[in-house]
């Protein structure tokens, strides 16, 4: 069966410090990968998605970046955190391709980031 | 582009009472529709999904949802709420064509009173 791991679960970082959140998927190959951010009262906002190694698409302009160095690894980064980067970050995957199976997303447990 | 509206930010239901969470979507054709549940500090778990066919879909934990094309709605229901159902619920829409990514509503927080 497929599993998705996301770490750390909680992170407190000072303003201006770097960030690296990691997500890995097991039990599947060539997944689509996603980073979402959840801010209070604003639902889930798609930040980045990737259809393959080294292929990253950004949905919104921001202080963050994403990378996919391996097929099942997705990393969210920042060089200098802002207070507004605080939130709950969720990694997700879906089956590659088109149609119904490719639309259903499976989520990790999330990382609570607090920038102080 | 697709969008989702969940008009209720919070809902309080007595344990044992029925529940209906509202979801309205905007999309030019029949979309893929999902309901997810999120317990505090956790990721999202899929409750149910609609792609085509029967407009009443059954999900896990006794939930069901009905797709109504004329109202652009996909409301979530449960006949008898349990205290463990207290969580945040998200409706999401996906497009049947193009890159498959989900657009989420802002969520509805369900509180269950004894």
PDB file of C-alpha atoms in Angstrom:
ATOM      1  CA  UNK A   1       0.000   0.000   0.000  1.00  0.00           C
ATOM      2  CA  UNK A   2       1.021   3.579  -0.516  1.00  0.00           C
ATOM      3  CA  UNK A   3       2.127   5.807   2.327  1.00  0.00           C
ATOM      4  CA  UNK A   4       3.228   9.406   2.532  1.00  0.00           C
ATOM      5  CA  UNK A   5       5.627  10.710   5.135  1.00  0.00           C
ATOM      6  CA  UNK A   6       6.032  14.334   6.025  1.00  0.00           C
ATOM      7  CA  UNK A   7       8.395  15.851   8.590  1.00  0.00           C
ATOM      8  CA  UNK A   8       8.878  17.505  10.910  1.00  0.00           C
ATOM      9  CA  UNK A   9       5.421  17.576  12.479  1.00  0.00           C
ATOM     10  CA  UNK A  10       6.044  20.863  14.261  1.00  0.00           C
ATOM     11  CA  UNK A  11       8.588  23.590  13.653  1.00  0.00           C
ATOM     12  CA  UNK A  12       9.259  26.953  15.255  1.00  0.00           C
ATOM     13  CA  UNK A  13      11.668  29.154  13.316  1.00  0.00           C
ATOM     14  CA  UNK A  14      12.824  32.753  13.707  1.00  0.00           C
ATOM     15  CA  UNK A  15      12.145  35.329  11.027  1.00  0.00           C
ATOM     16  CA  UNK A  16      14.906  35.362   8.438  1.00  0.00           C
ATOM     17  CA  UNK A  17      15.980  31.761   9.020  1.00  0.00           C
ATOM     18  CA  UNK A  18      15.924  29.115   6.270  1.00  0.00           C
ATOM     19  CA  UNK A  19      13.322  26.382   5.921  1.00  0.00           C
ATOM     20  CA  UNK A  20      13.312  22.852   4.614  1.00  0.00           C
ATOM     21  CA  UNK A  21      10.271  20.579   4.828  1.00  0.00           C
ATOM     22  CA  UNK A  22      10.485  17.118   3.372  1.00  0.00           C
ATOM     23  CA  UNK A  23       7.897  14.748   2.001  1.00  0.00           C
ATOM     24  CA  UNK A  24       8.373  11.231   0.674  1.00  0.00           C
ATOM     25  CA  UNK A  25       5.955   8.768  -0.835  1.00  0.00           C
ATOM     26  CA  UNK A  26       6.268   5.001  -0.685  1.00  0.00           C
ATOM     27  CA  UNK A  27       4.544   2.254  -2.584  1.00  0.00           C
ATOM     28  CA  UNK A  28       3.973   4.053  -5.855  1.00  0.00           C
ATOM     29  CA  UNK A  29       6.020   5.325  -8.786  1.00  0.00           C
ATOM     30  CA  UNK A  30       5.839   8.531 -10.802  1.00  0.00           C
ATOM     31  CA  UNK A  31       3.300  10.259  -8.581  1.00  0.00           C
ATOM     32  CA  UNK A  32       2.094  13.801  -8.966  1.00  0.00           C
ATOM     33  CA  UNK A  33       3.182  15.686  -5.844  1.00  0.00           C
ATOM     34  CA  UNK A  34       1.694  18.755  -4.207  1.00  0.00           C
ATOM     35  CA  UNK A  35       2.410  21.248  -1.446  1.00  0.00           C
ATOM     36  CA  UNK A  36      -0.588  22.951   0.145  1.00  0.00           C
ATOM     37  CA  UNK A  37      -0.697  25.584   2.858  1.00  0.00           C
ATOM     38  CA  UNK A  38      -3.555  25.934   5.262  1.00  0.00           C
ATOM     39  CA  UNK A  39      -4.031  29.267   6.980  1.00  0.00           C
ATOM     40  CA  UNK A  40      -6.754  29.812   9.546  1.00  0.00           C
ATOM     41  CA  UNK A  41     -10.105  30.483   7.885  1.00  0.00           C
ATOM     42  CA  UNK A  42      -8.687  30.267   4.390  1.00  0.00           C
ATOM     43  CA  UNK A  43      -8.903  26.625   3.505  1.00  0.00           C
ATOM     44  CA  UNK A  44      -6.146  24.907   1.598  1.00  0.00           C
ATOM     45  CA  UNK A  45      -4.122  26.838  -0.924  1.00  0.00           C
ATOM     46  CA  UNK A  46      -2.107  24.959  -3.521  1.00  0.00           C
ATOM     47  CA  UNK A  47       1.462  26.264  -3.489  1.00  0.00           C
ATOM     48  CA  UNK A  48       3.366  23.946  -5.826  1.00  0.00           C
ATOM     49  CA  UNK A  49       2.839  20.825  -7.835  1.00  0.00           C
ATOM     50  CA  UNK A  50       5.174  18.505  -9.677  1.00  0.00           C
ATOM     51  CA  UNK A  51       4.610  15.957 -12.424  1.00  0.00           C
ATOM     52  CA  UNK A  52       8.163  14.626 -12.440  1.00  0.00           C
ATOM     53  CA  UNK A  53      11.740  14.964 -11.222  1.00  0.00           C
ATOM     54  CA  UNK A  54      12.901  18.540 -11.502  1.00  0.00           C
ATOM     55  CA  UNK A  55       9.509  19.712 -12.804  1.00  0.00           C
ATOM     56  CA  UNK A  56       7.936  22.256 -10.479  1.00  0.00           C
ATOM     57  CA  UNK A  57       4.988  24.536 -11.073  1.00  0.00           C
ATOM     58  CA  UNK A  58       4.173  27.385  -8.742  1.00  0.00           C
ATOM     59  CA  UNK A  59       0.590  28.392  -8.185  1.00  0.00           C
ATOM     60  CA  UNK A  60       1.114  31.596  -6.242  1.00  0.00           C
ATOM     61  CA  UNK A  61       3.992  34.080  -5.947  1.00  0.00           C
ATOM     62  CA  UNK A  62       5.614  33.802  -2.562  1.00  0.00           C
ATOM     63  CA  UNK A  63       8.694  33.503  -0.458  1.00  0.00           C
ATOM     64  CA  UNK A  64       8.861  29.735  -0.842  1.00  0.00           C
ATOM     65  CA  UNK A  65      10.293  27.331  -3.385  1.00  0.00           C
ATOM     66  CA  UNK A  66       9.950  23.624  -4.047  1.00  0.00           C
ATOM     67  CA  UNK A  67      12.209  20.949  -5.456  1.00  0.00           C
ATOM     68  CA  UNK A  68      11.858  17.336  -6.491  1.00  0.00           C
ATOM     69  CA  UNK A  69      15.302  15.749  -6.471  1.00  0.00           C
ATOM     70  CA  UNK A  70      13.964  12.193  -6.653  1.00  0.00           C
ATOM     71  CA  UNK A  71      10.805  10.638  -8.022  1.00  0.00           C
ATOM     72  CA  UNK A  72       9.133  10.256  -4.634  1.00  0.00           C
ATOM     73  CA  UNK A  73      10.691  13.123  -2.735  1.00  0.00           C
ATOM     74  CA  UNK A  74       9.293  16.646  -2.579  1.00  0.00           C
ATOM     75  CA  UNK A  75      10.943  19.450  -0.615  1.00  0.00           C
ATOM     76  CA  UNK A  76       9.573  22.840   0.379  1.00  0.00           C
ATOM     77  CA  UNK A  77      12.183  25.497   1.097  1.00  0.00           C
ATOM     78  CA  UNK A  78      12.757  29.098   1.934  1.00  0.00           C
ATOM     79  CA  UNK A  79      15.968  31.095   2.196  1.00  0.00           C
ATOM     80  CA  UNK A  80      14.522  33.618   4.645  1.00  0.00           C
ATOM     81  CA  UNK A  81      11.257  33.027   6.452  1.00  0.00           C
ATOM     82  CA  UNK A  82       8.678  35.741   6.947  1.00  0.00           C
ATOM     83  CA  UNK A  83       6.076  35.964   9.681  1.00  0.00           C
ATOM     84  CA  UNK A  84       3.420  35.457   7.009  1.00  0.00           C
ATOM     85  CA  UNK A  85       4.885  32.034   6.189  1.00  0.00           C
ATOM     86  CA  UNK A  86       3.389  30.627   9.384  1.00  0.00           C
ATOM     87  CA  UNK A  87       0.765  27.990   8.749  1.00  0.00           C
ATOM     88  CA  UNK A  88       0.031  24.330   8.369  1.00  0.00           C
ATOM     89  CA  UNK A  89       1.772  22.766   5.376  1.00  0.00           C
ATOM     90  CA  UNK A  90       0.463  19.636   3.767  1.00  0.00           C
ATOM     91  CA  UNK A  91       2.112  17.419   1.218  1.00  0.00           C
ATOM     92  CA  UNK A  92      -0.048  15.258  -1.026  1.00  0.00           C
ATOM     93  CA  UNK A  93       0.287  12.862  -3.930  1.00  0.00           C
ATOM     94  CA  UNK A  94      -1.929  11.522  -6.672  1.00  0.00           C
ATOM     95  CA  UNK A  95      -1.575   8.973  -9.411  1.00  0.00           C
ATOM     96  CA  UNK A  96       0.130  10.329 -12.526  1.00  0.00           C
ATOM     97  CA  UNK A  97      -1.984  10.700 -15.616  1.00  0.00           C
ATOM     98  CA  UNK A  98      -5.470  11.910 -16.335  1.00  0.00           C
ATOM     99  CA  UNK A  99      -8.967  11.037 -15.266  1.00  0.00           C
ATOM    100  CA  UNK A 100     -10.536  10.166 -12.009  1.00  0.00           C
ATOM    101  CA  UNK A 101      -7.602   8.314 -10.452  1.00  0.00           C
ATOM    102  CA  UNK A 102      -5.288  11.232 -11.048  1.00  0.00           C
ATOM    103  CA  UNK A 103      -7.579  13.692  -9.312  1.00  0.00           C
ATOM    104  CA  UNK A 104      -7.864  12.029  -5.927  1.00  0.00           C
ATOM    105  CA  UNK A 105      -5.183  13.340  -3.585  1.00  0.00           C
ATOM    106  CA  UNK A 106      -3.697  11.538  -0.578  1.00  0.00           C
ATOM    107  CA  UNK A 107      -2.336  13.707   2.187  1.00  0.00           C
ATOM    108  CA  UNK A 108       0.468  13.569   4.705  1.00  0.00           C
ATOM    109  CA  UNK A 109      -0.016  14.461   8.349  1.00  0.00           C
ATOM    110  CA  UNK A 110       1.167  18.016   7.898  1.00  0.00           C
ATOM    111  CA  UNK A 111       3.778  20.335   9.420  1.00  0.00           C
ATOM    112  CA  UNK A 112       2.789  23.140  11.745  1.00  0.00           C
ATOM    113  CA  UNK A 113       5.214  26.000  11.056  1.00  0.00           C
ATOM    114  CA  UNK A 114       5.355  28.965  13.389  1.00  0.00           C
ATOM    115  CA  UNK A 115       7.628  31.832  12.443  1.00  0.00           C
ATOM    116  CA  UNK A 116       8.533  34.011  15.431  1.00  0.00           C
TER     117      UNK A 116
ATOM    118  CA  UNK B   1     -11.398  27.935 -13.327  1.00  0.00           C
ATOM    119  CA  UNK B   2     -13.204  25.953 -10.714  1.00  0.00           C
ATOM    120  CA  UNK B   3     -14.078  27.252  -7.240  1.00  0.00           C
ATOM    121  CA  UNK B   4     -15.782  25.960  -4.102  1.00  0.00           C
ATOM    122  CA  UNK B   5     -17.896  27.710  -1.491  1.00  0.00           C
ATOM    123  CA  UNK B   6     -18.638  26.346   1.945  1.00  0.00           C
ATOM    124  CA  UNK B   7     -20.967  28.950   3.407  1.00  0.00           C
ATOM    125  CA  UNK B   8     -20.888  27.703   6.998  1.00  0.00           C
ATOM    126  CA  UNK B   9     -17.689  28.362   8.942  1.00  0.00           C
ATOM    127  CA  UNK B  10     -18.922  26.615  12.091  1.00  0.00           C
ATOM    128  CA  UNK B  11     -21.797  24.265  12.768  1.00  0.00           C
ATOM    129  CA  UNK B  12     -22.844  22.830  16.123  1.00  0.00           C
ATOM    130  CA  UNK B  13     -24.925  19.659  16.199  1.00  0.00           C
ATOM    131  CA  UNK B  14     -26.163  17.632  19.131  1.00  0.00           C
ATOM    132  CA  UNK B  15     -24.908  14.081  19.338  1.00  0.00           C
ATOM    133  CA  UNK B  16     -27.394  11.786  17.656  1.00  0.00           C
ATOM    134  CA  UNK B  17     -28.874  14.539  15.506  1.00  0.00           C
ATOM    135  CA  UNK B  18     -28.630  14.663  11.749  1.00  0.00           C
ATOM    136  CA  UNK B  19     -26.024  16.701   9.909  1.00  0.00           C
ATOM    137  CA  UNK B  20     -25.832  18.494   6.592  1.00  0.00           C
ATOM    138  CA  UNK B  21     -22.788  20.455   5.468  1.00  0.00           C
ATOM    139  CA  UNK B  22     -23.218  22.635   2.435  1.00  0.00           C
ATOM    140  CA  UNK B  23     -20.927  22.872  -0.561  1.00  0.00           C
ATOM    141  CA  UNK B  24     -21.446  24.806  -3.778  1.00  0.00           C
ATOM    142  CA  UNK B  25     -19.059  24.666  -6.688  1.00  0.00           C
ATOM    143  CA  UNK B  26     -18.429  26.634  -9.811  1.00  0.00           C
ATOM    144  CA  UNK B  27     -17.323  24.818 -12.924  1.00  0.00           C
ATOM    145  CA  UNK B  28     -18.441  24.805 -16.530  1.00  0.00           C
ATOM    146  CA  UNK B  29     -19.040  21.077 -16.756  1.00  0.00           C
ATOM    147  CA  UNK B  30     -19.534  18.205 -14.364  1.00  0.00           C
ATOM    148  CA  UNK B  31     -16.528  18.226 -12.061  1.00  0.00           C
ATOM    149  CA  UNK B  32     -15.009  15.641  -9.806  1.00  0.00           C
ATOM    150  CA  UNK B  33     -16.189  16.330  -6.255  1.00  0.00           C
ATOM    151  CA  UNK B  34     -14.709  15.287  -2.935  1.00  0.00           C
ATOM    152  CA  UNK B  35     -15.282  15.617   0.769  1.00  0.00           C
ATOM    153  CA  UNK B  36     -12.307  15.387   3.125  1.00  0.00           C
ATOM    154  CA  UNK B  37     -12.204  15.418   6.919  1.00  0.00           C
ATOM    155  CA  UNK B  38      -9.404  16.804   9.046  1.00  0.00           C
ATOM    156  CA  UNK B  39      -8.965  16.105  12.736  1.00  0.00           C
ATOM    157  CA  UNK B  40      -7.024  18.748  14.725  1.00  0.00           C
ATOM    158  CA  UNK B  41      -3.363  18.848  13.775  1.00  0.00           C
ATOM    159  CA  UNK B  42      -3.751  16.044  11.263  1.00  0.00           C
ATOM    160  CA  UNK B  43      -3.747  15.609   7.522  1.00  0.00           C
ATOM    161  CA  UNK B  44      -6.854  15.157   5.412  1.00  0.00           C
ATOM    162  CA  UNK B  45      -8.739  11.908   5.026  1.00  0.00           C
ATOM    163  CA  UNK B  46     -11.014  11.260   2.078  1.00  0.00           C
ATOM    164  CA  UNK B  47     -14.640  10.668   3.083  1.00  0.00           C
ATOM    165  CA  UNK B  48     -16.201  10.204  -0.342  1.00  0.00           C
ATOM    166  CA  UNK B  49     -16.002  11.235  -3.961  1.00  0.00           C
ATOM    167  CA  UNK B  50     -18.218  11.718  -6.987  1.00  0.00           C
ATOM    168  CA  UNK B  51     -17.121  11.251 -10.570  1.00  0.00           C
ATOM    169  CA  UNK B  52     -20.201  10.203 -12.492  1.00  0.00           C
ATOM    170  CA  UNK B  53     -23.264   7.998 -12.327  1.00  0.00           C
ATOM    171  CA  UNK B  54     -25.449   7.752  -9.243  1.00  0.00           C
ATOM    172  CA  UNK B  55     -25.747  11.205  -7.730  1.00  0.00           C
ATOM    173  CA  UNK B  56     -25.964   9.866  -4.183  1.00  0.00           C
ATOM    174  CA  UNK B  57     -22.596   8.579  -3.045  1.00  0.00           C
ATOM    175  CA  UNK B  58     -21.778   6.696   0.101  1.00  0.00           C
ATOM    176  CA  UNK B  59     -18.573   7.213   2.003  1.00  0.00           C
ATOM    177  CA  UNK B  60     -16.791   6.051   5.100  1.00  0.00           C
ATOM    178  CA  UNK B  61     -17.970   6.598   8.675  1.00  0.00           C
ATOM    179  CA  UNK B  62     -21.635   6.646   7.642  1.00  0.00           C
ATOM    180  CA  UNK B  63     -21.407   9.800   5.514  1.00  0.00           C
ATOM    181  CA  UNK B  64     -23.139  10.354   2.206  1.00  0.00           C
ATOM    182  CA  UNK B  65     -23.314  13.220  -0.254  1.00  0.00           C
ATOM    183  CA  UNK B  66     -25.658  14.129  -3.059  1.00  0.00           C
ATOM    184  CA  UNK B  67     -24.625  15.790  -6.287  1.00  0.00           C
ATOM    185  CA  UNK B  68     -27.247  18.203  -7.589  1.00  0.00           C
ATOM    186  CA  UNK B  69     -26.296  19.598 -10.946  1.00  0.00           C
ATOM    187  CA  UNK B  70     -29.146  22.119 -11.054  1.00  0.00           C
ATOM    188  CA  UNK B  71     -27.984  23.666  -7.794  1.00  0.00           C
ATOM    189  CA  UNK B  72     -24.236  23.181  -8.329  1.00  0.00           C
ATOM    190  CA  UNK B  73     -24.143  21.579  -4.921  1.00  0.00           C
ATOM    191  CA  UNK B  74     -22.561  18.579  -3.258  1.00  0.00           C
ATOM    192  CA  UNK B  75     -23.841  18.581   0.321  1.00  0.00           C
ATOM    193  CA  UNK B  76     -22.538  16.153   2.907  1.00  0.00           C
ATOM    194  CA  UNK B  77     -24.973  14.382   5.209  1.00  0.00           C
ATOM    195  CA  UNK B  78     -25.011  11.994   8.117  1.00  0.00           C
ATOM    196  CA  UNK B  79     -28.216  10.762   9.781  1.00  0.00           C
ATOM    197  CA  UNK B  80     -26.822  10.535  13.311  1.00  0.00           C
ATOM    198  CA  UNK B  81     -23.724  12.397  14.438  1.00  0.00           C
ATOM    199  CA  UNK B  82     -21.255  10.896  16.910  1.00  0.00           C
ATOM    200  CA  UNK B  83     -18.944  12.915  19.162  1.00  0.00           C
ATOM    201  CA  UNK B  84     -15.982  11.544  17.205  1.00  0.00           C
ATOM    202  CA  UNK B  85     -17.254  13.334  14.085  1.00  0.00           C
ATOM    203  CA  UNK B  86     -16.129  16.673  15.506  1.00  0.00           C
ATOM    204  CA  UNK B  87     -13.553  17.882  12.993  1.00  0.00           C
ATOM    205  CA  UNK B  88     -13.119  20.204  10.048  1.00  0.00           C
ATOM    206  CA  UNK B  89     -14.671  19.216   6.759  1.00  0.00           C
ATOM    207  CA  UNK B  90     -13.477  20.326   3.351  1.00  0.00           C
ATOM    208  CA  UNK B  91     -15.250  20.135   0.051  1.00  0.00           C
ATOM    209  CA  UNK B  92     -13.037  20.041  -3.036  1.00  0.00           C
ATOM    210  CA  UNK B  93     -13.521  20.130  -6.784  1.00  0.00           C
ATOM    211  CA  UNK B  94     -11.284  18.783  -9.490  1.00  0.00           C
ATOM    212  CA  UNK B  95     -11.495  19.310 -13.217  1.00  0.00           C
ATOM    213  CA  UNK B  96     -12.005  16.224 -15.414  1.00  0.00           C
ATOM    214  CA  UNK B  97      -9.652  17.659 -18.029  1.00  0.00           C
ATOM    215  CA  UNK B  98      -6.225  19.173 -17.820  1.00  0.00           C
ATOM    216  CA  UNK B  99      -3.839  18.789 -14.942  1.00  0.00           C
ATOM    217  CA  UNK B 100      -5.484  17.099 -12.015  1.00  0.00           C
ATOM    218  CA  UNK B 101      -5.346  19.384  -9.012  1.00  0.00           C
ATOM    219  CA  UNK B 102      -7.951  19.982  -6.376  1.00  0.00           C
ATOM    220  CA  UNK B 103      -9.443  23.314  -5.370  1.00  0.00           C
ATOM    221  CA  UNK B 104     -10.683  23.369  -1.795  1.00  0.00           C
ATOM    222  CA  UNK B 105     -13.336  25.301   0.039  1.00  0.00           C
ATOM    223  CA  UNK B 106     -12.499  27.157   3.225  1.00  0.00           C
ATOM    224  CA  UNK B 107     -13.857  24.367   5.389  1.00  0.00           C
ATOM    225  CA  UNK B 108     -16.625  23.924   7.941  1.00  0.00           C
ATOM    226  CA  UNK B 109     -15.766  23.183  11.552  1.00  0.00           C
ATOM    227  CA  UNK B 110     -18.208  20.760  13.117  1.00  0.00           C
ATOM    228  CA  UNK B 111     -18.759  20.882  16.850  1.00  0.00           C
ATOM    229  CA  UNK B 112     -20.760  18.105  18.517  1.00  0.00           C
ATOM    230  CA  UNK B 113     -22.568  18.903  21.746  1.00  0.00           C
ATOM    231  CA  UNK B 114     -23.544  16.205  24.259  1.00  0.00           C
TER     232      UNK B 114
END
